[in-house]
PDB file of C-alpha atoms in Angstrom:
ATOM      1  CA  MET F   1      81.432  -3.336   6.208  1.00 96.00           C
ATOM      2  CA  TYR F   2      78.404  -5.572   6.452  1.00 98.00           C
ATOM      3  CA  GLY F   3      75.895  -5.612   3.617  1.00 98.00           C
ATOM      4  CA  LEU F   4      72.425  -7.044   3.225  1.00 98.00           C
ATOM      5  CA  ILE F   5      70.306  -7.400   0.111  1.00 98.00           C
ATOM      6  CA  GLY F   6      66.820  -8.693   0.671  1.00 96.00           C
ATOM      7  CA  SER F   7      63.498  -8.872  -1.078  1.00 96.00           C
ATOM      8  CA  PHE F   8      60.056  -9.767   0.106  1.00 95.00           C
ATOM      9  CA  LYS F   9      56.524  -9.768  -1.107  1.00 97.00           C
ATOM     10  CA  ALA F  10      53.950  -7.602   0.555  1.00 98.00           C
ATOM     11  CA  ALA F  11      50.501  -8.945   1.240  1.00 97.00           C
ATOM     12  CA  PRO F  12      48.303  -8.048  -1.729  1.00 94.00           C
ATOM     13  CA  GLY F  13      47.597  -4.336  -1.827  1.00 94.00           C
ATOM     14  CA  ARG F  14      49.748  -3.539   1.216  1.00 96.00           C
ATOM     15  CA  ARG F  15      53.027  -2.695  -0.493  1.00 97.00           C
ATOM     16  CA  ASP F  16      52.832   1.077  -0.178  1.00 96.00           C
ATOM     17  CA  GLU F  17      51.942   0.821   3.478  1.00 96.00           C
ATOM     18  CA  LEU F  18      54.898  -1.507   4.028  1.00 95.00           C
ATOM     19  CA  VAL F  19      57.290   0.778   2.153  1.00 95.00           C
ATOM     20  CA  ALA F  20      56.149   3.773   4.204  1.00 94.00           C
ATOM     21  CA  LEU F  21      56.812   1.849   7.419  1.00 92.00           C
ATOM     22  CA  LEU F  22      60.270   0.809   6.259  1.00 91.00           C
ATOM     23  CA  LEU F  23      61.198   4.366   5.331  1.00 90.00           C
ATOM     24  CA  ALA F  24      59.902   5.773   8.594  1.00 86.00           C
ATOM     25  CA  GLY F  25      62.207   3.410  10.489  1.00 73.00           C
ATOM     26  CA  THR F  26      65.469   4.405   8.792  1.00 67.00           C
ATOM     27  CA  GLY F  27      66.230   7.623  10.614  1.00 72.00           C
ATOM     28  CA  ASP F  28      68.605   7.127  13.475  1.00 78.00           C
ATOM     29  CA  MET F  29      70.341   3.808  13.344  1.00 89.00           C
ATOM     30  CA  PRO F  30      73.902   3.916  14.689  1.00 92.00           C
ATOM     31  CA  GLY F  31      76.354   2.244  12.356  1.00 93.00           C
ATOM     32  CA  CYS F  32      73.981   2.345   9.398  1.00 93.00           C
ATOM     33  CA  ARG F  33      75.793   3.665   6.339  1.00 93.00           C
ATOM     34  CA  SER F  34      73.107   3.052   3.773  1.00 94.00           C
ATOM     35  CA  TYR F  35      69.518   1.816   3.831  1.00 95.00           C
ATOM     36  CA  VAL F  36      67.655   1.908   0.543  1.00 96.00           C
ATOM     37  CA  VAL F  37      64.078   0.843  -0.075  1.00 97.00           C
ATOM     38  CA  ALA F  38      62.989   0.027  -3.621  1.00 98.00           C
ATOM     39  CA  GLN F  39      60.057  -1.397  -5.524  1.00 97.00           C
ATOM     40  CA  ASP F  40      60.196  -3.731  -8.474  1.00 95.00           C
ATOM     41  CA  PRO F  41      58.191  -2.398 -11.429  1.00 94.00           C
ATOM     42  CA  ALA F  42      58.072  -5.962 -12.796  1.00 93.00           C
ATOM     43  CA  GLU F  43      56.617  -7.422  -9.569  1.00 93.00           C
ATOM     44  CA  PRO F  44      54.221  -4.951  -8.009  1.00 92.00           C
ATOM     45  CA  ASP F  45      54.120  -6.555  -4.544  1.00 95.00           C
ATOM     46  CA  THR F  46      57.879  -6.996  -4.230  1.00 97.00           C
ATOM     47  CA  VAL F  47      60.020  -4.737  -2.069  1.00 97.00           C
ATOM     48  CA  TRP F  48      63.821  -4.724  -2.037  1.00 97.00           C
ATOM     49  CA  ILE F  49      65.998  -3.425   0.763  1.00 96.00           C
ATOM     50  CA  THR F  50      69.732  -2.925   0.494  1.00 97.00           C
ATOM     51  CA  GLU F  51      71.657  -2.076   3.623  1.00 96.00           C
ATOM     52  CA  VAL F  52      75.235  -1.265   4.575  1.00 96.00           C
ATOM     53  CA  TRP F  53      76.342  -1.315   8.207  1.00 96.00           C
ATOM     54  CA  ASP F  54      79.666  -0.799   9.942  1.00 96.00           C
ATOM     55  CA  ASP F  55      79.582  -4.447  10.911  1.00 97.00           C
ATOM     56  CA  ALA F  56      77.232  -7.291  11.764  1.00 97.00           C
ATOM     57  CA  ALA F  57      77.081  -6.142  15.388  1.00 97.00           C
ATOM     58  CA  SER F  58      75.728  -2.699  14.495  1.00 96.00           C
ATOM     59  CA  HIS F  59      73.014  -4.295  12.368  1.00 96.00           C
ATOM     60  CA  GLN F  60      72.171  -6.721  15.166  1.00 96.00           C
ATOM     61  CA  ALA F  61      72.033  -3.875  17.700  1.00 95.00           C
ATOM     62  CA  SER F  62      69.635  -1.908  15.472  1.00 94.00           C
ATOM     63  CA  LEU F  63      67.086  -4.696  15.796  1.00 92.00           C
ATOM     64  CA  GLN F  64      66.809  -3.849  19.496  1.00 92.00           C
ATOM     65  CA  LEU F  65      66.094  -0.144  18.995  1.00 91.00           C
ATOM     66  CA  PRO F  66      62.557   0.647  20.163  1.00 90.00           C
ATOM     67  CA  ALA F  67      61.660   2.384  16.881  1.00 87.00           C
ATOM     68  CA  VAL F  68      62.945  -0.546  14.846  1.00 89.00           C
ATOM     69  CA  ARG F  69      61.191  -3.105  17.035  1.00 91.00           C
ATOM     70  CA  ALA F  70      57.965  -1.185  16.637  1.00 90.00           C
ATOM     71  CA  ALA F  71      58.419  -0.962  12.857  1.00 89.00           C
ATOM     72  CA  ILE F  72      59.109  -4.700  12.614  1.00 90.00           C
ATOM     73  CA  ALA F  73      56.002  -5.491  14.658  1.00 92.00           C
ATOM     74  CA  GLN F  74      53.905  -3.297  12.377  1.00 93.00           C
ATOM     75  CA  ALA F  75      55.513  -4.603   9.196  1.00 93.00           C
ATOM     76  CA  LYS F  76      55.208  -8.318   9.916  1.00 94.00           C
ATOM     77  CA  PRO F  77      51.513  -8.677   9.088  1.00 96.00           C
ATOM     78  CA  LEU F  78      52.110  -6.806   5.821  1.00 97.00           C
ATOM     79  CA  ILE F  79      54.699  -9.300   4.555  1.00 97.00           C
ATOM     80  CA  ALA F  80      53.439 -12.294   2.603  1.00 97.00           C
ATOM     81  CA  SER F  81      56.771 -14.024   1.967  1.00 97.00           C
ATOM     82  CA  PHE F  82      60.521 -13.553   1.897  1.00 95.00           C
ATOM     83  CA  GLY F  83      62.598 -13.795  -1.278  1.00 95.00           C
ATOM     84  CA  GLU F  84      66.256 -13.016  -1.889  1.00 93.00           C
ATOM     85  CA  HIS F  85      68.503 -12.744   1.127  1.00 95.00           C
ATOM     86  CA  ARG F  86      72.218 -12.094   0.777  1.00 96.00           C
ATOM     87  CA  VAL F  87      74.728 -11.285   3.461  1.00 98.00           C
ATOM     88  CA  LEU F  88      77.670  -9.514   1.866  1.00 98.00           C
ATOM     89  CA  GLU F  89      81.001  -7.986   2.676  1.00 98.00           C
ATOM     90  CA  VAL F  90      80.862  -4.420   1.395  1.00 97.00           C
ATOM     91  CA  VAL F  91      84.180  -3.244   0.008  1.00 96.00           C
ATOM     92  CA  GLY F  92      83.424   0.398  -0.728  1.00 93.00           C
ATOM     93  CA  GLY F  93      81.799   2.768  -3.149  1.00 91.00           C
ATOM     94  CA  HIS F  94      79.872   5.970  -3.130  1.00 87.00           C
ATOM     95  CA  GLY F  95      76.980   7.032  -0.896  1.00 83.00           C
ATOM     96  CA  LEU F  96      78.150   5.324   2.266  1.00 85.00           C
ATOM     97  CA  CYS F  97      77.458   7.631   5.185  1.00 78.00           C
ATOM     98  CA  GLY F  98      80.383   8.420   7.411  1.00 70.00           C
ATOM     99  CA  GLU F  99      83.016   7.269   4.969  1.00 52.00           C
ATOM    100  CA  SER F 100      85.170   8.892   2.337  1.00 42.00           C
ATOM    101  CA  HIS F 101      84.918   7.493  -1.188  1.00 39.00           C
ATOM    102  CA  GLU F 102      86.366   4.218  -2.209  1.00 36.00           C
ATOM    103  CA  ALA F 103      88.131   3.579   1.049  1.00 38.00           C
ATOM    104  CA  PRO F 104      88.272  -0.177   1.358  1.00 41.00           C
ATOM    105  CA  GLN F 105      87.220  -1.248   4.789  1.00 41.00           C
ATOM    106  CA  GLY F 106      89.077  -3.478   7.202  1.00 39.00           C
ATOM    107  CA  GLY F 107      86.213  -5.431   8.636  1.00 39.00           C
ATOM    108  CA  GLY F 108      86.695  -8.592  10.597  1.00 38.00           C
ATOM    109  CA  ASP F 109      83.019  -8.985  11.282  1.00 41.00           C
ATOM    110  CA  SER F 110      81.332 -12.296  10.751  1.00 40.00           C
ATOM    111  CA  PRO F 111      78.211 -12.014   8.609  1.00 41.00           C
ATOM    112  CA  ARG F 112      75.183 -13.496  10.279  1.00 41.00           C
ATOM    113  CA  ASP F 113      71.702 -14.033   9.146  1.00 41.00           C
ATOM    114  CA  SER F 114      69.572 -12.173  11.574  1.00 42.00           C
ATOM    115  CA  ARG F 115      66.189 -12.244   9.915  1.00 42.00           C
TER     116      ARG F 115
ATOM    117  CA  MET B   1      64.973   7.237  -8.497  1.00 96.00           C
ATOM    118  CA  TYR B   2      66.401   4.427 -10.572  1.00 98.00           C
ATOM    119  CA  GLY B   3      67.968   1.435  -8.854  1.00 98.00           C
ATOM    120  CA  LEU B   4      70.072  -1.462 -10.031  1.00 98.00           C
ATOM    121  CA  ILE B   5      71.081  -4.613  -8.207  1.00 98.00           C
ATOM    122  CA  GLY B   6      73.449  -6.874 -10.064  1.00 96.00           C
ATOM    123  CA  SER B   7      75.816  -9.720  -9.426  1.00 96.00           C
ATOM    124  CA  PHE B   8      78.458 -11.343 -11.524  1.00 95.00           C
ATOM    125  CA  LYS B   9      81.197 -13.874 -11.232  1.00 97.00           C
ATOM    126  CA  ALA B  10      84.782 -12.853 -11.732  1.00 98.00           C
ATOM    127  CA  ALA B  11      87.115 -15.039 -13.706  1.00 97.00           C
ATOM    128  CA  PRO B  12      88.883 -17.373 -11.248  1.00 94.00           C
ATOM    129  CA  GLY B  13      91.353 -15.481  -9.099  1.00 94.00           C
ATOM    130  CA  ARG B  14      90.520 -12.087 -10.611  1.00 96.00           C
ATOM    131  CA  ARG B  15      87.871 -10.875  -8.170  1.00 97.00           C
ATOM    132  CA  ASP B  16      90.030  -8.450  -6.219  1.00 96.00           C
ATOM    133  CA  GLU B  17      91.328  -6.908  -9.423  1.00 96.00           C
ATOM    134  CA  LEU B  18      87.762  -6.520 -10.682  1.00 95.00           C
ATOM    135  CA  VAL B  19      86.582  -4.973  -7.418  1.00 95.00           C
ATOM    136  CA  ALA B  20      89.447  -2.475  -7.461  1.00 94.00           C
ATOM    137  CA  LEU B  21      88.509  -1.448 -10.992  1.00 92.00           C
ATOM    138  CA  LEU B  22      84.866  -1.003 -10.057  1.00 91.00           C
ATOM    139  CA  LEU B  23      85.732   1.131  -7.051  1.00 90.00           C
ATOM    140  CA  ALA B  24      88.148   3.288  -9.025  1.00 86.00           C
ATOM    141  CA  GLY B  25      85.375   4.129 -11.468  1.00 73.00           C
ATOM    142  CA  THR B  26      82.824   5.400  -8.949  1.00 67.00           C
ATOM    143  CA  GLY B  27      84.174   8.877  -8.301  1.00 72.00           C
ATOM    144  CA  ASP B  28      82.448  11.480 -10.423  1.00 78.00           C
ATOM    145  CA  MET B  29      79.274  10.190 -11.982  1.00 89.00           C
ATOM    146  CA  PRO B  30      76.596  12.883 -12.305  1.00 92.00           C
ATOM    147  CA  GLY B  31      73.250  11.710 -10.995  1.00 93.00           C
ATOM    148  CA  CYS B  32      74.742   8.816  -9.049  1.00 93.00           C
ATOM    149  CA  ARG B  33      73.368   8.767  -5.512  1.00 93.00           C
ATOM    150  CA  SER B  34      74.795   5.488  -4.381  1.00 94.00           C
ATOM    151  CA  TYR B  35      77.170   2.907  -5.828  1.00 95.00           C
ATOM    152  CA  VAL B  36      78.167   0.078  -3.542  1.00 96.00           C
ATOM    153  CA  VAL B  37      80.510  -2.792  -4.345  1.00 97.00           C
ATOM    154  CA  ALA B  38      80.336  -5.946  -2.248  1.00 98.00           C
ATOM    155  CA  GLN B  39      81.711  -9.458  -2.138  1.00 97.00           C
ATOM    156  CA  ASP B  40      79.842 -12.578  -1.176  1.00 95.00           C
ATOM    157  CA  PRO B  41      81.651 -14.536   1.555  1.00 94.00           C
ATOM    158  CA  ALA B  42      79.670 -17.609   0.487  1.00 93.00           C
ATOM    159  CA  GLU B  43      80.748 -17.371  -3.172  1.00 93.00           C
ATOM    160  CA  PRO B  44      84.315 -16.132  -3.391  1.00 92.00           C
ATOM    161  CA  ASP B  45      84.227 -15.146  -7.068  1.00 96.00           C
ATOM    162  CA  THR B  46      80.915 -13.309  -6.886  1.00 97.00           C
ATOM    163  CA  VAL B  47      80.677  -9.513  -6.844  1.00 97.00           C
ATOM    164  CA  TRP B  48      77.491  -7.543  -6.148  1.00 97.00           C
ATOM    165  CA  ILE B  49      76.870  -3.957  -7.182  1.00 96.00           C
ATOM    166  CA  THR B  50      73.931  -1.902  -5.958  1.00 97.00           C
ATOM    167  CA  GLU B  51      73.343   1.459  -7.573  1.00 96.00           C
ATOM    168  CA  VAL B  52      70.942   4.370  -7.153  1.00 96.00           C
ATOM    169  CA  TRP B  53      70.654   7.041  -9.840  1.00 96.00           C
ATOM    170  CA  ASP B  54      68.439  10.084 -10.284  1.00 95.00           C
ATOM    171  CA  ASP B  55      66.812   8.314 -13.204  1.00 97.00           C
ATOM    172  CA  ALA B  56      67.505   5.840 -15.988  1.00 97.00           C
ATOM    173  CA  ALA B  57      68.873   8.629 -18.196  1.00 97.00           C
ATOM    174  CA  SER B  58      71.600   9.576 -15.720  1.00 96.00           C
ATOM    175  CA  HIS B  59      72.677   5.942 -15.485  1.00 96.00           C
ATOM    176  CA  GLN B  60      72.668   5.621 -19.251  1.00 96.00           C
ATOM    177  CA  ALA B  61      74.696   8.835 -19.617  1.00 95.00           C
ATOM    178  CA  SER B  62      77.304   7.534 -17.163  1.00 94.00           C
ATOM    179  CA  LEU B  63      78.084   4.683 -19.531  1.00 93.00           C
ATOM    180  CA  GLN B  64      79.431   7.245 -21.993  1.00 93.00           C
ATOM    181  CA  LEU B  65      81.833   8.900 -19.539  1.00 91.00           C
ATOM    182  CA  PRO B  66      85.416   8.279 -20.666  1.00 90.00           C
ATOM    183  CA  ALA B  67      86.463   6.976 -17.235  1.00 87.00           C
ATOM    184  CA  VAL B  68      83.506   4.605 -17.110  1.00 89.00           C
ATOM    185  CA  ARG B  69      84.078   3.384 -20.669  1.00 91.00           C
ATOM    186  CA  ALA B  70      87.695   2.709 -19.832  1.00 90.00           C
ATOM    187  CA  ALA B  71      86.733   0.844 -16.648  1.00 89.00           C
ATOM    188  CA  ILE B  72      84.200  -1.288 -18.531  1.00 90.00           C
ATOM    189  CA  ALA B  73      86.771  -2.169 -21.170  1.00 92.00           C
ATOM    190  CA  GLN B  74      89.239  -3.192 -18.475  1.00 93.00           C
ATOM    191  CA  ALA B  75      86.627  -5.071 -16.460  1.00 93.00           C
ATOM    192  CA  LYS B  76      85.110  -7.130 -19.266  1.00 94.00           C
ATOM    193  CA  PRO B  77      87.882  -9.726 -19.522  1.00 96.00           C
ATOM    194  CA  LEU B  78      87.736 -10.191 -15.735  1.00 97.00           C
ATOM    195  CA  ILE B  79      84.049 -11.164 -15.735  1.00 97.00           C
ATOM    196  CA  ALA B  80      83.205 -14.833 -16.225  1.00 97.00           C
ATOM    197  CA  SER B  81      79.397 -14.575 -16.113  1.00 97.00           C
ATOM    198  CA  PHE B  82      76.489 -12.389 -15.092  1.00 95.00           C
ATOM    199  CA  GLY B  83      74.014 -13.359 -12.378  1.00 95.00           C
ATOM    200  CA  GLU B  84      71.246 -11.342 -10.749  1.00 93.00           C
ATOM    201  CA  HIS B  85      70.059  -8.239 -12.545  1.00 95.00           C
ATOM    202  CA  ARG B  86      67.206  -6.144 -11.160  1.00 96.00           C
ATOM    203  CA  VAL B  87      66.012  -2.774 -12.313  1.00 97.00           C
ATOM    204  CA  LEU B  88      64.167  -1.115  -9.448  1.00 98.00           C
ATOM    205  CA  GLU B  89      62.299   2.004  -8.544  1.00 98.00           C
ATOM    206  CA  VAL B  90      64.010   3.412  -5.468  1.00 97.00           C
ATOM    207  CA  VAL B  91      61.577   5.025  -3.062  1.00 96.00           C
ATOM    208  CA  GLY B  92      63.941   6.474  -0.482  1.00 93.00           C
ATOM    209  CA  GLY B  93      66.101   5.680   2.485  1.00 91.00           C
ATOM    210  CA  HIS B  94      69.349   6.707   4.025  1.00 87.00           C
ATOM    211  CA  GLY B  95      72.745   7.186   2.372  1.00 83.00           C
ATOM    212  CA  LEU B  96      71.486   8.610  -0.909  1.00 85.00           C
ATOM    213  CA  CYS B  97      73.821  11.413  -1.920  1.00 78.00           C
ATOM    214  CA  GLY B  98      72.244  14.778  -2.538  1.00 69.00           C
ATOM    215  CA  GLU B  99      69.170  13.976  -0.542  1.00 53.00           C
ATOM    216  CA  SER B 100      68.118  14.507   3.026  1.00 42.00           C
ATOM    217  CA  HIS B 101      67.142  11.408   4.980  1.00 39.00           C
ATOM    218  CA  GLU B 102      63.923   9.674   4.176  1.00 37.00           C
ATOM    219  CA  ALA B 103      62.659  12.435   1.950  1.00 38.00           C
ATOM    220  CA  PRO B 104      60.950  10.898  -1.052  1.00 41.00           C
ATOM    221  CA  GLN B 105      62.505  12.480  -4.059  1.00 40.00           C
ATOM    222  CA  GLY B 106      60.932  15.110  -6.241  1.00 40.00           C
ATOM    223  CA  GLY B 107      63.834  15.386  -8.638  1.00 38.00           C
ATOM    224  CA  GLY B 108      65.096  18.448 -10.415  1.00 38.00           C
ATOM    225  CA  ASP B 109      68.285  18.941  -8.440  1.00 40.00           C
ATOM    226  CA  SER B 110      71.574  17.692  -9.703  1.00 39.00           C
ATOM    227  CA  PRO B 111      73.177  16.032  -6.720  1.00 40.00           C
ATOM    228  CA  ARG B 112      76.907  16.193  -6.401  1.00 40.00           C
ATOM    229  CA  ASP B 113      78.885  14.442  -3.882  1.00 38.00           C
ATOM    230  CA  SER B 114      80.705  17.013  -1.847  1.00 40.00           C
ATOM    231  CA  ARG B 115      81.958  14.842   0.945  1.00 38.00           C
TER     232      ARG B 115
END
């Protein structure tokens, strides 16, 4: 599975608006096993997103979905800067939609930075 | 909800062993909504864990579970160093056990994984 961990800073005072946009866009994304939006209590403008996808291709395809494209267009002006960005190979765990627990995943995808 | 993002480096050559231990310990942890173990293709010894819990107390309580204590004891000698460590406030998303999609969480329920 393909994993992403990213953080970014919202424009001052726009974090909640940005978070709401990100959450509204997470409904129907084929191949998305987990998409979690979090705030950092220590850095009030910072937003973290962790994602798990079947593979890099399913993540890439999601960026073409009309709802996602619209959310990205709306979110862009609310983002002041990007922080952490990790592309990972997810091995397993708990809370991965469409998968039984702890089943290690074959994979074969090639992680790509698609920001 | 309470979120954790952490990374650490396995002792040389012990990453797969460490990952297997971490995955074996993620079965029955009350209050755990997501627990994802990932590897970093760019840093072969590095392991990332992202976790979502009902609250800090449920995470804290998990550390006293016999299975978790045993896993920690076994894992310790396999860890060379700790890296990233973020404590976050999870707002919502997709793939959070015990919760419907995108619904910001009110709390009060005790989610159990029934998949």
